[in-house]
XYZ file of C-alpha atoms in Angstrom:
333
model
C -0.040 0.418 0.761
C 1.322 3.307 -0.670
C 1.050 6.400 1.882
C 0.758 9.279 0.070
C 2.883 12.155 2.285
C 0.774 15.834 1.221
C 2.648 18.721 1.989
C 1.776 21.681 3.780
C 3.047 24.285 2.702
C 2.668 27.893 4.295
C 3.911 29.571 1.273
C 0.855 28.747 -0.262
C -1.446 28.428 2.627
C -3.836 30.990 4.235
C -2.787 31.900 7.793
C -4.504 34.914 9.728
C -2.595 33.582 11.893
C 0.663 33.860 10.614
C 2.704 36.638 11.305
C 5.483 36.443 9.398
C 9.027 39.750 9.443
C 8.068 41.794 7.115
C 11.497 41.643 5.304
C 11.329 38.135 4.654
C 7.994 39.444 2.014
C 9.268 42.808 0.370
C 12.393 42.929 -1.461
C 13.667 47.047 -1.005
C 14.988 48.666 -4.206
C 18.169 49.488 -5.368
C 19.226 46.632 -3.249
C 19.562 43.911 -4.493
C 22.390 41.535 -6.326
C 23.660 42.400 -10.213
C 25.364 40.208 -12.018
C 29.011 40.296 -13.809
C 30.564 38.449 -16.440
C 34.109 38.358 -18.163
C 35.609 35.528 -20.629
C 39.289 34.399 -20.129
C 42.056 31.465 -19.888
C 42.249 28.778 -17.099
C 45.907 27.321 -17.838
C 47.975 24.961 -15.958
C 45.702 21.723 -17.257
C 47.077 18.430 -17.652
C 45.722 17.847 -21.649
C 42.086 18.261 -21.067
C 41.980 21.575 -22.494
C 40.607 22.656 -25.285
C 43.045 21.824 -27.719
C 43.306 24.067 -30.597
C 40.025 27.146 -31.604
C 40.090 29.811 -33.075
C 38.829 31.163 -30.005
C 41.856 29.235 -27.540
C 44.615 29.834 -29.805
C 43.802 33.641 -30.913
C 43.401 34.675 -27.002
C 46.925 32.479 -26.180
C 49.085 34.531 -29.223
C 47.103 38.190 -27.606
C 48.153 37.263 -23.872
C 51.161 37.317 -25.521
C 51.484 39.942 -27.636
C 50.538 41.346 -24.208
C 53.159 39.528 -22.161
C 55.993 41.374 -24.956
C 55.967 37.709 -27.121
C 55.116 38.102 -30.182
C 54.865 34.901 -31.220
C 54.293 34.514 -35.586
C 51.687 31.923 -35.823
C 48.872 30.568 -33.384
C 49.958 28.829 -30.321
C 47.938 25.369 -29.556
C 47.872 23.035 -26.072
C 45.414 21.585 -24.946
C 46.753 22.663 -22.134
C 44.367 25.570 -22.219
C 40.645 26.098 -21.883
C 38.710 29.355 -22.826
C 35.513 29.602 -20.481
C 33.328 32.424 -19.261
C 33.537 33.353 -15.913
C 29.575 34.436 -13.683
C 29.577 36.187 -10.578
C 27.657 38.383 -8.461
C 28.722 41.606 -7.423
C 26.732 41.828 -3.839
C 24.830 45.615 -3.250
C 26.830 47.962 -1.488
C 29.685 46.038 -2.498
C 32.856 48.172 -2.028
C 36.768 48.575 -3.286
C 38.857 45.138 -2.185
C 35.609 43.399 -0.504
C 35.952 39.659 -2.406
C 33.965 37.851 -3.574
C 33.215 33.955 -4.714
C 33.245 33.512 -8.859
C 32.022 30.452 -11.036
C 33.500 29.577 -13.633
C 32.704 28.074 -17.017
C 34.064 25.854 -20.523
C 33.175 27.276 -23.265
C 35.364 24.897 -26.152
C 35.864 21.654 -25.726
C 38.044 21.069 -22.717
C 37.567 18.024 -21.015
C 38.369 18.489 -17.319
C 39.192 22.501 -15.597
C 40.308 19.944 -12.728
C 43.383 21.525 -11.766
C 43.539 24.434 -13.646
C 44.052 27.947 -12.675
C 42.192 30.652 -14.620
C 44.603 34.185 -15.323
C 43.132 37.382 -14.773
C 40.098 38.510 -16.086
C 37.858 41.876 -15.713
C 34.520 40.678 -15.022
C 31.484 43.389 -16.248
C 28.508 44.339 -15.430
C 25.194 45.179 -18.293
C 26.829 48.627 -18.271
C 29.915 47.811 -19.271
C 31.850 48.446 -16.778
C 35.142 46.683 -15.438
C 33.327 45.869 -11.554
C 35.666 42.872 -10.356
C 38.684 41.119 -11.611
C 38.812 37.713 -11.267
C 42.109 35.091 -10.890
C 43.201 32.349 -8.731
C 43.177 28.507 -8.944
C 39.852 26.842 -9.816
C 37.641 23.654 -7.637
C 35.753 21.345 -9.477
C 34.664 20.480 -6.196
C 36.376 17.257 -5.444
C 38.216 13.829 -8.321
C 34.682 12.298 -7.951
C 32.414 14.294 -7.542
C 34.058 17.310 -9.440
C 34.151 14.182 -12.391
C 30.436 14.243 -13.076
C 30.624 18.605 -13.628
C 34.237 18.535 -14.563
C 33.637 21.353 -17.228
C 32.739 24.282 -14.596
C 33.861 24.548 -10.505
C 33.380 27.123 -8.868
C 36.881 29.570 -7.264
C 36.010 31.075 -4.082
C 36.909 34.708 -3.332
C 38.091 34.402 -6.546
C 37.572 38.040 -7.684
C 38.564 41.674 -6.255
C 35.892 44.453 -6.429
C 37.554 47.344 -8.199
C 34.808 49.395 -8.986
C 31.814 50.182 -6.670
C 27.871 50.893 -8.488
C 27.776 54.576 -6.466
C 23.450 54.283 -4.294
C 24.199 57.155 -1.807
C 21.589 55.562 0.141
C 21.455 56.743 4.199
C 20.513 60.421 1.741
C 16.932 58.949 0.347
C 13.555 61.360 1.017
C 12.114 57.544 -0.026
C 11.966 54.235 0.470
C 9.764 51.440 -2.362
C 9.132 47.853 -0.702
C 8.653 44.654 -3.407
C 6.438 42.401 -2.158
C 7.908 38.786 -3.304
C 4.231 37.085 -3.397
C 2.369 40.615 -4.619
C -0.793 40.371 -2.774
C -2.725 43.392 -2.340
C -4.652 42.309 0.722
C -0.799 41.592 2.291
C 0.317 44.350 1.019
C -2.912 46.902 2.674
C -2.147 45.414 5.979
C 2.091 46.214 5.262
C 1.786 49.772 5.256
C -0.875 49.536 8.235
C 0.917 48.440 10.282
C 3.988 50.262 10.041
C 1.719 53.576 10.188
C 1.160 52.404 12.788
C 4.331 51.507 14.429
C 6.335 55.360 12.841
C 2.449 57.236 14.402
C 1.994 58.484 10.857
C 1.023 58.375 7.362
C 4.218 57.781 5.938
C 3.587 54.641 4.189
C 0.955 54.202 0.844
C 0.623 50.890 -0.716
C 0.170 51.658 -4.246
C -0.432 48.116 -5.968
C -0.467 44.249 -4.750
C 3.286 44.764 -4.936
C 4.621 48.158 -3.672
C 4.123 49.795 -0.657
C 5.988 53.260 -0.655
C 7.536 54.722 2.061
C 7.931 58.365 2.533
C 11.392 58.450 5.461
C 9.579 60.120 8.462
C 12.120 63.488 9.550
C 13.796 62.312 13.007
C 15.099 58.940 10.175
C 16.007 61.885 7.706
C 20.090 60.419 8.259
C 19.255 57.475 9.996
C 17.799 55.844 7.220
C 19.734 52.433 7.360
C 18.445 52.402 11.336
C 14.613 52.830 10.239
C 14.759 50.188 8.100
C 16.282 47.641 10.666
C 13.561 49.157 12.369
C 11.137 48.297 9.833
C 12.021 44.863 8.271
C 11.231 43.529 11.489
C 7.699 44.427 11.865
C 5.009 41.913 11.780
C 3.234 41.462 9.508
C 0.127 38.864 8.164
C 1.171 37.941 5.342
C -2.307 36.285 3.240
C -2.709 34.800 -0.274
C -4.607 33.111 -2.848
C -4.711 30.066 -1.805
C -3.192 27.017 -4.566
C -2.511 23.379 -5.127
C 1.219 23.109 -6.848
C 0.367 19.587 -8.921
C 3.673 18.193 -10.649
C 2.069 15.363 -12.715
C 6.000 13.732 -13.899
C 7.259 12.646 -10.524
C 3.772 12.891 -8.655
C 3.942 15.036 -6.586
C 1.558 18.086 -4.976
C 1.631 20.610 -3.085
C -1.200 22.536 -1.203
C -2.460 24.992 1.751
C -4.084 23.441 4.355
C -6.437 24.785 4.010
C -8.232 24.246 0.381
C -11.873 24.043 1.182
C -14.177 22.111 -0.722
C -18.372 22.464 -0.771
C -20.519 19.678 -1.550
C -19.584 16.766 -4.069
C -19.742 12.895 -4.769
C -17.398 11.743 -6.778
C -16.072 8.065 -8.189
C -12.398 7.020 -9.138
C -12.232 3.343 -10.207
C -12.207 1.271 -6.637
C -12.780 4.629 -4.869
C -16.103 6.866 -3.924
C -15.058 9.849 -2.801
C -18.819 11.923 -0.710
C -18.639 15.799 -0.090
C -21.823 16.303 1.927
C -23.526 19.465 2.982
C -25.175 20.158 6.177
C -27.981 19.743 5.311
C -27.562 16.039 3.535
C -28.553 13.668 5.717
C -26.940 9.810 5.027
C -26.060 8.298 2.091
C -27.763 5.840 0.094
C -24.639 5.478 -1.758
C -23.782 1.089 -0.456
C -21.083 0.973 -1.578
C -19.549 5.249 -0.546
C -16.255 4.190 1.086
C -15.332 8.350 2.633
C -17.838 10.699 4.000
C -16.771 14.300 5.371
C -19.264 17.733 6.162
C -19.046 20.287 3.279
C -16.346 22.180 6.011
C -13.623 19.824 4.887
C -10.369 20.562 4.126
C -8.325 19.271 1.301
C -5.632 17.939 3.758
C -8.735 16.138 5.830
C -9.267 14.785 2.398
C -5.657 13.202 1.775
C -4.838 12.321 4.971
C -8.275 9.699 5.047
C -7.476 9.065 1.294
C -4.002 7.793 2.798
C -5.990 4.737 4.838
C -7.636 3.350 1.593
C -4.225 2.874 -0.111
C -4.915 5.856 -2.958
C -1.951 6.431 -4.865
C 0.135 9.934 -5.467
C -2.255 9.334 -9.424
C -4.970 8.610 -8.218
C -5.605 12.127 -5.723
C -4.286 14.083 -8.521
C -7.586 13.070 -10.881
C -9.334 13.383 -8.108
C -8.089 16.709 -7.743
C -8.407 17.660 -11.167
C -12.746 15.936 -11.815
C -12.655 18.276 -8.613
C -11.108 21.426 -9.639
C -14.176 21.473 -12.963
C -16.913 20.698 -11.238
C -16.385 23.738 -8.963
C -16.087 21.835 -5.816
C -12.643 22.961 -5.280
C -11.682 26.234 -3.719
C -8.191 27.084 -4.945
C -6.346 27.516 -7.944
C -4.559 24.388 -9.296
C -1.285 24.864 -10.663
C 0.667 21.863 -13.157
C 4.697 22.204 -13.553
């Protein structure tokens, strides 16, 4: 007998008693990572490099020219590999700060194990160099690294050279964006901030955006204000949803998903959900009986006892949704 594990996702369920810190619900405009990218060469490979190729050969020739050498022909070597280097520039990154980088082969190198990345400038979308990367690669151990030997990392492998200028302490207003847009949550955030700060400083613009005017007594103390506001607790809300992955048989749903009066039959299972006005059952083969206040969580727990499979549950949920008896959204991934 298969037992279905029904996952209750707090992020997807509606709970009027679930208080969440504001910092877990929102992001702050201007405070985010910025992707940076660069092209470089990895040397010192034990015959596992590209072994030639137009891009790698020209890059080697250009590198030698910068070092004062003047090779007449393009240089080819199996100990060198062309790579793309990527990283995330953290918010408020300062000059001299070190960040992690990821190095990925773009040629036909079979492994980057034991290689060293040559100095590689990393640029942002504006073509400005924000960091410079270099150093020995790690591919996660000889055995585990064999599976993904053409991608490696260098912890603290890049040094920040340019800063993104943000005069955060001079801001006159802040904009919060909800990670999961919801009108009810946005309205509650506005109300909580105004109550705690003692004035009409916050206003919800839409389901995602809440603007906050910096109170006069917090001018030039914006960091202190954000530290206070992000720890306010709000009763978050969201749309009731069931997420189904038919390939894996995984079902994730909010525990508060409600069912209305309905009766369905699936294979050897007969499930009947009745209203308060219904009395008794005229179906002798009815295996399950609940009233209309039953949640989906209760239904699944009972179906487990009857040996329902994940395929049974998915089919039943589809039927309930099509019938209108399941109150909530169903999303397939």
